Amino acid sequence: MGLLSKVISQSAGMAVAARCYGSSGLVAQKWIYAKAFKGEPTAQNFRLENEELPALKDGEFLAQAEYISVDPYMRPYMMAYPEGSLMIGGQVGKVLESKNSAFPVGASIFGQFGWRTHTVCNPAGSKQNERPYVLPDFGTLPTSLGLGVLGMPGNTAYFGLLELCAPKQGETVVVSGAAGAVGSLVGQIAKLKGCTAVGIAGSDTKCQWMKQIGFDETINYKTDNIYTELKKKAPKGVDVYFDNVGGKTSEAVLKLMNLYGRVAVCGTISNYNTDIEKVADPLRQMVFKQLKMEGFVVWRWNDRWMEGIKANLEWIKEGKLQWHETVTQGFENVPVAFMDMLKGGNTGKAVVKI
Ligand code: NAP
């Protein structure tokens, strides 16, 4: 699948400093969590700052961001950080200078460096599940895939579906958030396992695209009655539900689960912008249908990380797994890309080209 290039021209209403070298070294630009999120993020939640970087010490390397990831988890996770913190997140970059032989100059790397243009990193000082790594050889594929199908979202789909849901040939797998980075892969992997894949997403255009990449049935949750449509489109009931959104969508899907169904709770984006006080209880179905439901965070499979990337890469090379990206241009537009993604502006993985 090709690259969908989406240029977002707003600059979040903020002045953008030029990338430059200061008197004692490189000056990195970084996006700061200026004001705690309340409801939907706005430009006021972010502030751009400069940071003069120190000279490298032994064991360190200097990376320049090429692509920065914007992901839903940033909305709830940042609530645990004080105002003034760096915006968290993964990026794919190039090593510009190095005093660490495992990260040679010119290497393409993945690092959880946050929303910043340049980073001095000492891998030995990183937590085990936050260690940077040199990207495997993607051949002619773009390195940005290290943030999507060949990175965290790809592994979320791969391990979350295969390990927690064990889909079997002939079963019906329902995926919410199905046109996104994780969901679009879950549906395709379900098809590779011989299942019927039903995807739920927020526009007819997304639903058409999901059909193109192999989903059997689609539902537009913004215009369709999910329960009524799913009853028609999954006439044998639902064996596996891979949940990316929670809320009313999940309430409807859970009612149609089959005996001994499996539910992977990957995310609940429908309530990321909301203070949850009163949530309707979808768990009633758990008891009577004897369902297995399990929440997970992809880092659980940290020790098998490259296995997931290699499996997805192999499927891409065999033409069995298609990927899609929504690419926003420019470091100044990272907050805009993030806000746009939370509103459903992306198909496939949302990334920012720096
Ligand atoms: P994504 O699906 O590429 O992008 C987010 C999408 O969510 C939007 O495009 C939008 O699509 C949809 N959305 C926004 N508001 C919604 C609402 N109120 N109801 C339903 N859908 C809504 O993002 P992703 O990276 O693949 O992540 C998908 C989910 O997986 C998120 O919940 C994320 O937190 C979770 N996740 C979990 C793990 C883990 O380790 N457990 C790892 C990665 C991601 P529509 O146009 O269809 O609304």
mmCIF file of C-alpha atoms and ligand atoms in Angstrom:
data_model
loop_
_atom_site.group_PDB
_atom_site.id
_atom_site.type_symbol
_atom_site.label_atom_id
_atom_site.label_comp_id
_atom_site.label_asym_id
_atom_site.label_seq_id
_atom_site.Cartn_x
_atom_site.Cartn_y
_atom_site.Cartn_z
ATOM 1 C CA MET A 1 0.000 0.000 0.000
ATOM 2 C CA GLY A 2 1.387 3.396 -0.811
ATOM 3 C CA LEU A 3 1.901 6.382 1.378
ATOM 4 C CA LEU A 4 -0.936 8.811 1.892
ATOM 5 C CA SER A 5 0.722 12.157 2.307
ATOM 6 C CA LYS A 6 -1.410 14.566 4.209
ATOM 7 C CA VAL A 7 0.056 18.005 4.618
ATOM 8 C CA ILE A 8 -1.424 19.901 7.505
ATOM 9 C CA SER A 9 -0.757 23.573 7.098
ATOM 10 C CA GLN A 10 -1.815 24.984 10.468
ATOM 11 C CA SER A 11 1.050 25.479 12.892
ATOM 12 C CA ALA A 12 -1.055 25.080 16.043
ATOM 13 C CA GLY A 13 -0.910 28.846 16.430
ATOM 14 C CA MET A 14 2.566 28.732 17.900
ATOM 15 C CA ALA A 15 5.807 30.361 16.909
ATOM 16 C CA VAL A 16 8.339 27.864 15.656
ATOM 17 C CA ALA A 17 12.005 28.436 16.360
ATOM 18 C CA ALA A 18 14.482 27.511 13.668
ATOM 19 C CA ARG A 19 16.709 24.481 14.122
ATOM 20 C CA CYS A 20 20.159 25.817 14.802
ATOM 21 C CA TYR A 21 23.504 25.314 16.450
ATOM 22 C CA GLY A 22 24.222 27.275 19.635
ATOM 23 C CA SER A 23 27.626 28.363 20.833
ATOM 24 C CA SER A 24 28.332 25.133 22.714
ATOM 25 C CA GLY A 25 26.506 22.575 20.566
ATOM 26 C CA LEU A 26 23.303 21.603 18.859
ATOM 27 C CA VAL A 27 20.019 23.171 19.892
ATOM 28 C CA ALA A 28 17.137 20.692 19.916
ATOM 29 C CA GLN A 29 13.527 21.745 19.604
ATOM 30 C CA LYS A 30 10.994 20.007 21.825
ATOM 31 C CA TRP A 31 7.265 20.083 22.486
ATOM 32 C CA ILE A 32 6.360 20.547 26.123
ATOM 33 C CA TYR A 33 3.145 19.474 27.881
ATOM 34 C CA ALA A 34 2.423 23.067 28.874
ATOM 35 C CA LYS A 35 -1.050 22.680 30.370
ATOM 36 C CA ALA A 36 -2.751 19.501 31.625
ATOM 37 C CA PHE A 37 -5.293 18.007 29.220
ATOM 38 C CA LYS A 38 -8.941 18.597 30.015
ATOM 39 C CA GLY A 39 -11.312 17.241 27.398
ATOM 40 C CA GLU A 40 -10.035 17.384 23.835
ATOM 41 C CA PRO A 41 -6.419 18.584 23.545
ATOM 42 C CA THR A 42 -6.004 22.071 22.076
ATOM 43 C CA ALA A 43 -3.008 24.127 20.963
ATOM 44 C CA GLN A 44 -2.870 25.644 24.482
ATOM 45 C CA ASN A 45 -1.762 22.282 25.901
ATOM 46 C CA PHE A 46 1.577 22.493 24.086
ATOM 47 C CA ARG A 47 4.591 24.796 24.114
ATOM 48 C CA LEU A 48 7.671 24.737 21.936
ATOM 49 C CA GLU A 49 11.060 25.085 23.626
ATOM 50 C CA ASN A 50 14.718 24.913 22.683
ATOM 51 C CA GLU A 51 17.343 22.894 24.526
ATOM 52 C CA GLU A 52 21.063 23.185 24.037
ATOM 53 C CA LEU A 53 22.539 19.690 23.920
ATOM 54 C CA PRO A 54 25.767 18.729 25.664
ATOM 55 C CA ALA A 55 28.809 17.190 23.969
ATOM 56 C CA LEU A 56 28.712 13.389 23.804
ATOM 57 C CA LYS A 57 30.204 11.268 26.580
ATOM 58 C CA ASP A 58 31.370 7.676 26.170
ATOM 59 C CA GLY A 59 28.445 5.300 25.532
ATOM 60 C CA GLU A 60 26.196 8.061 24.152
ATOM 61 C CA PHE A 61 24.937 8.881 20.678
ATOM 62 C CA LEU A 62 23.167 11.850 19.106
ATOM 63 C CA ALA A 63 20.017 11.109 17.079
ATOM 64 C CA GLN A 64 18.077 13.343 14.728
ATOM 65 C CA ALA A 65 14.340 12.635 14.447
ATOM 66 C CA GLU A 66 13.070 11.740 10.974
ATOM 67 C CA TYR A 67 9.550 10.655 11.934
ATOM 68 C CA ILE A 68 7.689 11.244 15.176
ATOM 69 C CA SER A 69 4.764 9.075 16.190
ATOM 70 C CA VAL A 70 1.490 10.483 17.460
ATOM 71 C CA ASP A 71 -0.532 7.847 19.329
ATOM 72 C CA PRO A 72 -3.790 7.717 21.294
ATOM 73 C CA TYR A 73 -2.078 6.520 24.508
ATOM 74 C CA MET A 74 -0.364 9.908 24.810
ATOM 75 C CA ARG A 75 -3.687 11.474 25.804
ATOM 76 C CA PRO A 76 -4.270 9.331 28.961
ATOM 77 C CA TYR A 77 -0.579 8.699 29.751
ATOM 78 C CA MET A 78 0.348 12.401 29.867
ATOM 79 C CA MET A 79 -2.149 12.866 32.716
ATOM 80 C CA ALA A 80 0.442 11.194 34.963
ATOM 81 C CA TYR A 81 3.093 13.792 34.062
ATOM 82 C CA PRO A 82 3.390 17.283 35.565
ATOM 83 C CA GLU A 83 2.921 20.331 33.373
ATOM 84 C CA GLY A 84 6.255 21.317 31.880
ATOM 85 C CA SER A 85 7.221 17.724 30.983
ATOM 86 C CA LEU A 86 8.418 16.732 27.538
ATOM 87 C CA MET A 87 5.658 15.176 25.396
ATOM 88 C CA ILE A 88 6.301 11.432 25.387
ATOM 89 C CA GLY A 89 6.461 9.168 22.336
ATOM 90 C CA GLY A 90 8.451 7.109 19.898
ATOM 91 C CA GLN A 91 10.456 8.335 16.954
ATOM 92 C CA VAL A 92 12.517 6.951 14.139
ATOM 93 C CA GLY A 93 15.751 8.813 13.578
ATOM 94 C CA LYS A 94 19.300 8.736 12.267
ATOM 95 C CA VAL A 95 22.442 8.624 14.368
ATOM 96 C CA LEU A 96 24.396 11.835 13.674
ATOM 97 C CA GLU A 97 27.289 11.356 16.099
ATOM 98 C CA SER A 98 28.210 8.396 18.237
ATOM 99 C CA LYS A 99 30.413 7.236 21.064
ATOM 100 C CA ASN A 100 28.599 3.902 21.210
ATOM 101 C CA SER A 101 29.590 1.218 18.699
ATOM 102 C CA ALA A 102 26.141 -0.436 18.841
ATOM 103 C CA PHE A 103 24.637 2.784 17.425
ATOM 104 C CA PRO A 104 27.000 3.785 14.593
ATOM 105 C CA VAL A 105 26.735 7.072 12.682
ATOM 106 C CA GLY A 106 24.129 6.764 9.927
ATOM 107 C CA ALA A 107 22.152 3.948 11.603
ATOM 108 C CA SER A 108 18.349 4.192 11.524
ATOM 109 C CA ILE A 109 17.056 3.770 15.021
ATOM 110 C CA PHE A 110 13.871 3.670 17.059
ATOM 111 C CA GLY A 111 13.873 5.535 20.355
ATOM 112 C CA GLN A 112 11.324 6.639 22.897
ATOM 113 C CA PHE A 113 12.739 10.145 22.911
ATOM 114 C CA GLY A 114 9.474 12.130 22.937
ATOM 115 C CA TRP A 115 8.481 15.016 20.690
ATOM 116 C CA ARG A 116 11.954 16.422 20.053
ATOM 117 C CA THR A 117 14.154 16.976 17.034
ATOM 118 C CA HIS A 118 17.505 15.879 18.483
ATOM 119 C CA THR A 119 18.390 13.641 21.406
ATOM 120 C CA VAL A 120 21.546 12.684 23.232
ATOM 121 C CA CYS A 121 20.973 9.149 24.468
ATOM 122 C CA ASN A 122 22.866 6.734 26.649
ATOM 123 C CA PRO A 123 21.121 3.371 26.067
ATOM 124 C CA ALA A 124 22.612 1.932 29.262
ATOM 125 C CA GLY A 125 20.683 4.565 31.216
ATOM 126 C CA SER A 126 17.295 3.677 29.664
ATOM 127 C CA LYS A 127 14.748 1.413 31.331
ATOM 128 C CA GLN A 128 14.672 -2.098 29.854
ATOM 129 C CA ASN A 129 11.427 -1.594 27.914
ATOM 130 C CA GLU A 130 12.462 1.882 26.743
ATOM 131 C CA ARG A 131 15.816 0.948 25.232
ATOM 132 C CA PRO A 132 16.440 2.353 21.752
ATOM 133 C CA TYR A 133 17.246 -0.152 19.025
ATOM 134 C CA VAL A 134 18.688 -0.142 15.525
ATOM 135 C CA LEU A 135 15.873 -0.882 13.074
ATOM 136 C CA PRO A 136 16.041 -4.233 11.310
ATOM 137 C CA ASP A 137 16.638 -4.059 7.559
ATOM 138 C CA PHE A 138 13.302 -3.004 6.010
ATOM 139 C CA GLY A 139 14.702 -3.318 2.472
ATOM 140 C CA THR A 140 13.083 -0.655 0.283
ATOM 141 C CA LEU A 141 10.282 0.046 2.747
ATOM 142 C CA PRO A 142 10.295 3.439 4.494
ATOM 143 C CA THR A 143 11.800 3.648 7.968
ATOM 144 C CA SER A 144 8.594 5.362 9.168
ATOM 145 C CA LEU A 145 7.072 1.864 9.301
ATOM 146 C CA GLY A 146 9.177 1.394 12.435
ATOM 147 C CA LEU A 147 6.493 3.504 14.128
ATOM 148 C CA GLY A 148 3.599 1.546 12.641
ATOM 149 C CA VAL A 149 3.270 -1.891 11.110
ATOM 150 C CA LEU A 150 6.929 -2.680 11.860
ATOM 151 C CA GLY A 151 6.900 -1.265 15.370
ATOM 152 C CA MET A 152 4.685 -0.889 18.405
ATOM 153 C CA PRO A 153 1.247 -0.854 16.653
ATOM 154 C CA GLY A 154 2.247 -3.819 14.459
ATOM 155 C CA ASN A 155 3.318 -5.806 17.486
ATOM 156 C CA THR A 156 0.159 -4.803 19.334
ATOM 157 C CA ALA A 157 -1.933 -6.311 16.548
ATOM 158 C CA TYR A 158 0.288 -9.363 16.124
ATOM 159 C CA PHE A 159 0.696 -10.404 19.758
ATOM 160 C CA GLY A 160 -2.625 -9.043 21.027
ATOM 161 C CA LEU A 161 -4.643 -10.985 18.487
ATOM 162 C CA LEU A 162 -2.603 -14.167 18.214
ATOM 163 C CA GLU A 163 -1.590 -14.578 21.852
ATOM 164 C CA LEU A 164 -4.691 -13.408 23.671
ATOM 165 C CA CYS A 165 -7.475 -14.301 21.255
ATOM 166 C CA ALA A 166 -6.089 -17.423 19.501
ATOM 167 C CA PRO A 167 -8.368 -16.957 16.470
ATOM 168 C CA LYS A 168 -9.296 -20.233 14.775
ATOM 169 C CA GLN A 169 -10.190 -20.891 11.164
ATOM 170 C CA GLY A 170 -13.847 -20.171 10.475
ATOM 171 C CA GLU A 171 -14.337 -17.928 13.508
ATOM 172 C CA THR A 172 -15.687 -14.387 13.369
ATOM 173 C CA VAL A 173 -13.325 -11.660 14.570
ATOM 174 C CA VAL A 174 -14.689 -8.167 15.199
ATOM 175 C CA VAL A 175 -12.291 -5.224 15.458
ATOM 176 C CA SER A 176 -13.135 -1.693 16.551
ATOM 177 C CA GLY A 177 -10.947 1.248 15.515
ATOM 178 C CA ALA A 178 -10.539 -0.896 12.428
ATOM 179 C CA ALA A 179 -9.131 1.698 10.031
ATOM 180 C CA GLY A 180 -6.375 2.731 12.401
ATOM 181 C CA ALA A 181 -2.774 1.671 12.895
ATOM 182 C CA VAL A 182 -3.559 -1.346 15.087
ATOM 183 C CA GLY A 183 -7.088 -2.222 13.943
ATOM 184 C CA SER A 184 -6.321 -2.329 10.212
ATOM 185 C CA LEU A 185 -3.616 -4.936 10.905
ATOM 186 C CA VAL A 186 -5.743 -6.982 13.306
ATOM 187 C CA GLY A 187 -8.398 -7.468 10.598
ATOM 188 C CA GLN A 188 -5.807 -8.543 8.033
ATOM 189 C CA ILE A 189 -4.066 -10.953 10.409
ATOM 190 C CA ALA A 190 -7.468 -12.427 11.307
ATOM 191 C CA LYS A 191 -8.015 -13.055 7.573
ATOM 192 C CA LEU A 192 -4.582 -14.697 7.318
ATOM 193 C CA LYS A 193 -5.764 -17.097 10.034
ATOM 194 C CA GLY A 194 -8.853 -18.036 8.031
ATOM 195 C CA CYS A 195 -11.357 -15.982 10.029
ATOM 196 C CA THR A 196 -14.165 -13.707 8.950
ATOM 197 C CA ALA A 197 -13.146 -10.126 9.793
ATOM 198 C CA VAL A 198 -15.689 -7.448 10.632
ATOM 199 C CA GLY A 199 -14.340 -3.935 11.155
ATOM 200 C CA ILE A 200 -15.972 -0.961 12.841
ATOM 201 C CA ALA A 201 -14.771 2.569 12.025
ATOM 202 C CA GLY A 202 -15.951 6.154 11.805
ATOM 203 C CA SER A 203 -16.519 6.957 8.118
ATOM 204 C CA ASP A 204 -17.720 5.398 4.866
ATOM 205 C CA THR A 205 -14.378 6.215 3.231
ATOM 206 C CA LYS A 206 -12.563 4.289 5.963
ATOM 207 C CA CYS A 207 -15.034 1.405 5.589
ATOM 208 C CA GLN A 208 -14.422 1.276 1.818
ATOM 209 C CA TRP A 209 -10.673 1.171 2.409
ATOM 210 C CA MET A 210 -11.071 -1.606 4.976
ATOM 211 C CA LYS A 211 -12.923 -3.676 2.358
ATOM 212 C CA GLN A 212 -10.033 -3.047 -0.071
ATOM 213 C CA ILE A 213 -7.506 -4.471 2.371
ATOM 214 C CA GLY A 214 -9.582 -7.580 3.007
ATOM 215 C CA PHE A 215 -12.199 -7.029 5.720
ATOM 216 C CA ASP A 216 -15.313 -9.074 4.923
ATOM 217 C CA GLU A 217 -17.757 -6.652 6.482
ATOM 218 C CA THR A 218 -17.612 -3.119 7.842
ATOM 219 C CA ILE A 219 -19.766 -0.933 10.046
ATOM 220 C CA ASN A 220 -19.686 2.863 10.287
ATOM 221 C CA TYR A 221 -20.338 3.465 13.981
ATOM 222 C CA LYS A 222 -21.221 7.108 13.333
ATOM 223 C CA THR A 223 -24.135 6.352 11.004
ATOM 224 C CA ASP A 224 -25.117 2.718 11.607
ATOM 225 C CA ASN A 225 -26.796 1.041 14.567
ATOM 226 C CA ILE A 226 -23.851 -1.143 15.584
ATOM 227 C CA TYR A 227 -25.913 -3.855 17.265
ATOM 228 C CA THR A 228 -28.416 -4.234 14.395
ATOM 229 C CA GLU A 229 -25.723 -4.130 11.708
ATOM 230 C CA LEU A 230 -23.436 -6.534 13.517
ATOM 231 C CA LYS A 231 -26.262 -9.012 13.973
ATOM 232 C CA LYS A 232 -26.645 -9.020 10.185
ATOM 233 C CA LYS A 233 -22.940 -8.939 9.341
ATOM 234 C CA ALA A 234 -21.836 -11.533 11.898
ATOM 235 C CA PRO A 235 -24.793 -13.960 11.625
ATOM 236 C CA LYS A 236 -22.894 -16.733 13.441
ATOM 237 C CA GLY A 237 -22.086 -14.400 16.352
ATOM 238 C CA VAL A 238 -18.725 -13.049 17.493
ATOM 239 C CA ASP A 239 -15.926 -15.381 18.629
ATOM 240 C CA VAL A 240 -13.185 -12.786 19.054
ATOM 241 C CA TYR A 241 -13.494 -9.090 19.797
ATOM 242 C CA PHE A 242 -10.360 -6.953 19.552
ATOM 243 C CA ASP A 243 -11.390 -3.763 21.269
ATOM 244 C CA ASN A 244 -9.655 -0.488 20.512
ATOM 245 C CA VAL A 245 -12.407 1.912 21.532
ATOM 246 C CA GLY A 246 -14.563 0.737 24.482
ATOM 247 C CA GLY A 247 -17.824 2.541 25.277
ATOM 248 C CA LYS A 248 -21.021 2.059 23.306
ATOM 249 C CA THR A 249 -19.326 0.161 20.488
ATOM 250 C CA SER A 250 -18.083 -2.474 22.904
ATOM 251 C CA GLU A 251 -21.413 -2.666 24.692
ATOM 252 C CA ALA A 252 -23.051 -3.569 21.388
ATOM 253 C CA VAL A 253 -20.384 -6.083 20.345
ATOM 254 C CA LEU A 254 -20.278 -7.873 23.701
ATOM 255 C CA LYS A 255 -23.997 -8.595 23.474
ATOM 256 C CA LEU A 256 -23.337 -10.628 20.343
ATOM 257 C CA MET A 257 -20.452 -12.703 21.656
ATOM 258 C CA ASN A 258 -20.597 -16.479 21.313
ATOM 259 C CA LEU A 259 -20.061 -18.967 24.088
ATOM 260 C CA TYR A 260 -16.394 -19.043 25.135
ATOM 261 C CA GLY A 261 -15.547 -15.937 23.121
ATOM 262 C CA ARG A 262 -12.300 -14.068 23.688
ATOM 263 C CA VAL A 263 -11.988 -10.326 24.122
ATOM 264 C CA ALA A 264 -8.692 -8.440 23.974
ATOM 265 C CA VAL A 265 -9.056 -4.999 25.500
ATOM 266 C CA CYS A 266 -6.395 -3.071 23.650
ATOM 267 C CA GLY A 267 -7.651 0.465 24.194
ATOM 268 C CA THR A 268 -10.704 2.590 24.953
ATOM 269 C CA ILE A 269 -10.136 5.699 22.869
ATOM 270 C CA SER A 270 -13.835 6.620 23.007
ATOM 271 C CA ASN A 271 -13.322 7.781 26.578
ATOM 272 C CA TYR A 272 -9.741 9.134 26.497
ATOM 273 C CA ASN A 273 -11.025 12.725 26.403
ATOM 274 C CA THR A 274 -13.677 12.143 29.069
ATOM 275 C CA ASP A 275 -13.655 12.043 32.858
ATOM 276 C CA ILE A 276 -15.221 8.658 33.483
ATOM 277 C CA GLU A 277 -17.777 8.781 36.242
ATOM 278 C CA LYS A 278 -20.772 6.844 35.013
ATOM 279 C CA VAL A 279 -20.071 4.109 32.509
ATOM 280 C CA ALA A 280 -22.739 1.613 31.478
ATOM 281 C CA ASP A 281 -21.644 -1.859 32.549
ATOM 282 C CA PRO A 282 -20.812 -4.078 29.586
ATOM 283 C CA LEU A 283 -19.435 -6.845 31.801
ATOM 284 C CA ARG A 284 -22.772 -8.548 32.388
ATOM 285 C CA GLN A 285 -22.196 -10.590 29.233
ATOM 286 C CA MET A 286 -18.937 -11.883 30.643
ATOM 287 C CA VAL A 287 -20.676 -14.093 33.165
ATOM 288 C CA PHE A 288 -23.428 -15.697 31.130
ATOM 289 C CA LYS A 289 -21.330 -16.274 28.012
ATOM 290 C CA GLN A 290 -18.296 -17.399 30.057
ATOM 291 C CA LEU A 291 -16.115 -15.033 28.062
ATOM 292 C CA LYS A 292 -12.397 -14.568 28.418
ATOM 293 C CA MET A 293 -11.497 -10.900 28.417
ATOM 294 C CA GLU A 294 -7.998 -9.631 28.992
ATOM 295 C CA GLY A 295 -6.453 -6.209 28.981
ATOM 296 C CA PHE A 296 -2.874 -5.926 27.805
ATOM 297 C CA VAL A 297 0.020 -3.594 27.105
ATOM 298 C CA VAL A 298 2.226 -4.555 24.193
ATOM 299 C CA TRP A 299 5.446 -4.308 26.253
ATOM 300 C CA ARG A 300 4.420 -7.681 27.731
ATOM 301 C CA TRP A 301 6.086 -9.192 24.647
ATOM 302 C CA ASN A 302 9.215 -7.059 24.866
ATOM 303 C CA ASP A 303 11.421 -10.158 24.844
ATOM 304 C CA ARG A 304 9.802 -11.237 21.546
ATOM 305 C CA TRP A 305 9.768 -7.757 19.946
ATOM 306 C CA MET A 306 11.786 -8.614 16.833
ATOM 307 C CA GLU A 307 9.707 -11.761 16.263
ATOM 308 C CA GLY A 308 6.602 -9.599 15.746
ATOM 309 C CA ILE A 309 8.407 -7.127 13.490
ATOM 310 C CA LYS A 310 9.905 -9.909 11.375
ATOM 311 C CA ALA A 311 6.571 -11.733 11.009
ATOM 312 C CA ASN A 312 4.808 -8.555 9.874
ATOM 313 C CA LEU A 313 7.727 -7.694 7.536
ATOM 314 C CA GLU A 314 7.541 -11.168 5.998
ATOM 315 C CA TRP A 315 3.788 -10.804 5.400
ATOM 316 C CA ILE A 316 4.382 -7.408 3.769
ATOM 317 C CA LYS A 317 7.049 -8.885 1.476
ATOM 318 C CA GLU A 318 4.670 -11.729 0.540
ATOM 319 C CA GLY A 319 1.971 -9.166 -0.287
ATOM 320 C CA LYS A 320 -0.266 -10.494 2.489
ATOM 321 C CA LEU A 321 -0.235 -7.466 4.788
ATOM 322 C CA GLN A 322 -0.959 -3.961 3.589
ATOM 323 C CA TRP A 323 -0.011 -0.829 5.452
ATOM 324 C CA HIS A 324 -1.109 2.738 5.221
ATOM 325 C CA GLU A 325 0.177 5.951 6.757
ATOM 326 C CA THR A 326 -1.212 9.422 7.238
ATOM 327 C CA VAL A 327 1.857 11.650 7.123
ATOM 328 C CA THR A 328 1.853 15.213 8.464
ATOM 329 C CA GLN A 329 4.788 17.395 7.435
ATOM 330 C CA GLY A 330 6.979 19.341 9.875
ATOM 331 C CA PHE A 331 8.025 19.299 13.515
ATOM 332 C CA GLU A 332 5.936 22.435 14.092
ATOM 333 C CA ASN A 333 2.826 20.372 13.297
ATOM 334 C CA VAL A 334 3.306 17.486 15.762
ATOM 335 C CA PRO A 335 0.524 18.761 18.109
ATOM 336 C CA VAL A 336 -1.835 19.318 15.160
ATOM 337 C CA ALA A 337 -1.193 15.785 13.913
ATOM 338 C CA PHE A 338 -1.874 14.430 17.407
ATOM 339 C CA MET A 339 -5.152 16.347 17.750
ATOM 340 C CA ASP A 340 -6.197 15.382 14.220
ATOM 341 C CA MET A 341 -5.544 11.679 14.933
ATOM 342 C CA LEU A 342 -7.662 11.767 18.104
ATOM 343 C CA LYS A 343 -10.527 13.144 15.981
ATOM 344 C CA GLY A 344 -10.203 10.332 13.426
ATOM 345 C CA GLY A 345 -8.278 12.302 10.787
ATOM 346 C CA ASN A 346 -5.942 9.381 10.111
ATOM 347 C CA THR A 347 -6.256 6.185 8.125
ATOM 348 C CA GLY A 348 -3.612 3.671 9.144
ATOM 349 C CA LYS A 349 -0.701 4.994 11.201
ATOM 350 C CA ALA A 350 -0.419 8.706 11.980
ATOM 351 C CA VAL A 351 3.191 9.916 11.803
ATOM 352 C CA VAL A 352 4.930 13.266 11.415
ATOM 353 C CA LYS A 353 7.782 13.727 8.949
ATOM 354 C CA ILE A 354 10.369 16.007 10.499
HETATM 355 P P1 NAP B 1 -5.529 4.765 15.435
HETATM 356 O O1 NAP B 1 -6.662 3.787 15.423
HETATM 357 O O2 NAP B 1 -4.596 4.788 14.282
HETATM 358 O O3 NAP B 1 -6.072 6.254 15.616
HETATM 359 C C1 NAP B 1 -7.063 6.552 16.509
HETATM 360 C C2 NAP B 1 -8.465 6.337 15.881
HETATM 361 O O4 NAP B 1 -9.418 6.185 16.917
HETATM 362 C C3 NAP B 1 -8.969 7.513 15.082
HETATM 363 O O5 NAP B 1 -8.483 7.511 13.765
HETATM 364 C C4 NAP B 1 -10.479 7.332 15.152
HETATM 365 O O6 NAP B 1 -10.944 6.579 14.025
HETATM 366 C C5 NAP B 1 -10.689 6.470 16.395
HETATM 367 N N1 NAP B 1 -11.510 7.176 17.366
HETATM 368 C C6 NAP B 1 -11.334 8.415 17.868
HETATM 369 N N2 NAP B 1 -12.338 8.712 18.722
HETATM 370 C C7 NAP B 1 -13.144 7.635 18.759
HETATM 371 C C8 NAP B 1 -14.385 7.339 19.451
HETATM 372 N N3 NAP B 1 -14.946 8.227 20.270
HETATM 373 N N4 NAP B 1 -14.958 6.137 19.242
HETATM 374 C C9 NAP B 1 -14.395 5.236 18.412
HETATM 375 N N5 NAP B 1 -13.223 5.463 17.717
HETATM 376 C C10 NAP B 1 -12.633 6.655 17.903
HETATM 377 O O7 NAP B 1 -4.714 4.529 16.779
HETATM 378 P P2 NAP B 1 -3.899 3.214 17.196
HETATM 379 O O8 NAP B 1 -2.525 3.628 17.489
HETATM 380 O O9 NAP B 1 -4.163 2.145 16.216
HETATM 381 O O10 NAP B 1 -4.587 2.825 18.594
HETATM 382 C C11 NAP B 1 -5.868 2.228 18.606
HETATM 383 C C12 NAP B 1 -6.232 1.844 20.056
HETATM 384 O O11 NAP B 1 -5.287 0.882 20.514
HETATM 385 C C13 NAP B 1 -6.178 2.997 21.034
HETATM 386 O O12 NAP B 1 -7.191 2.823 21.997
HETATM 387 C C14 NAP B 1 -4.813 2.839 21.691
HETATM 388 O O13 NAP B 1 -4.750 3.424 22.960
HETATM 389 C C15 NAP B 1 -4.711 1.330 21.725
HETATM 390 N N6 NAP B 1 -3.337 0.788 21.791
HETATM 391 C C16 NAP B 1 -3.058 -0.058 22.822
HETATM 392 C C17 NAP B 1 -1.820 -0.665 22.902
HETATM 393 C C18 NAP B 1 -1.555 -1.638 24.016
HETATM 394 O O14 NAP B 1 -0.396 -2.023 24.227
HETATM 395 N N7 NAP B 1 -2.595 -2.070 24.727
HETATM 396 C C19 NAP B 1 -0.836 -0.367 21.940
HETATM 397 C C20 NAP B 1 -1.177 0.489 20.872
HETATM 398 C C21 NAP B 1 -2.440 1.064 20.808
HETATM 399 P P3 NAP B 1 -12.495 6.628 13.556
HETATM 400 O O15 NAP B 1 -12.528 7.569 12.412
HETATM 401 O O16 NAP B 1 -12.774 5.217 13.202
HETATM 402 O O17 NAP B 1 -13.303 7.138 14.724
#
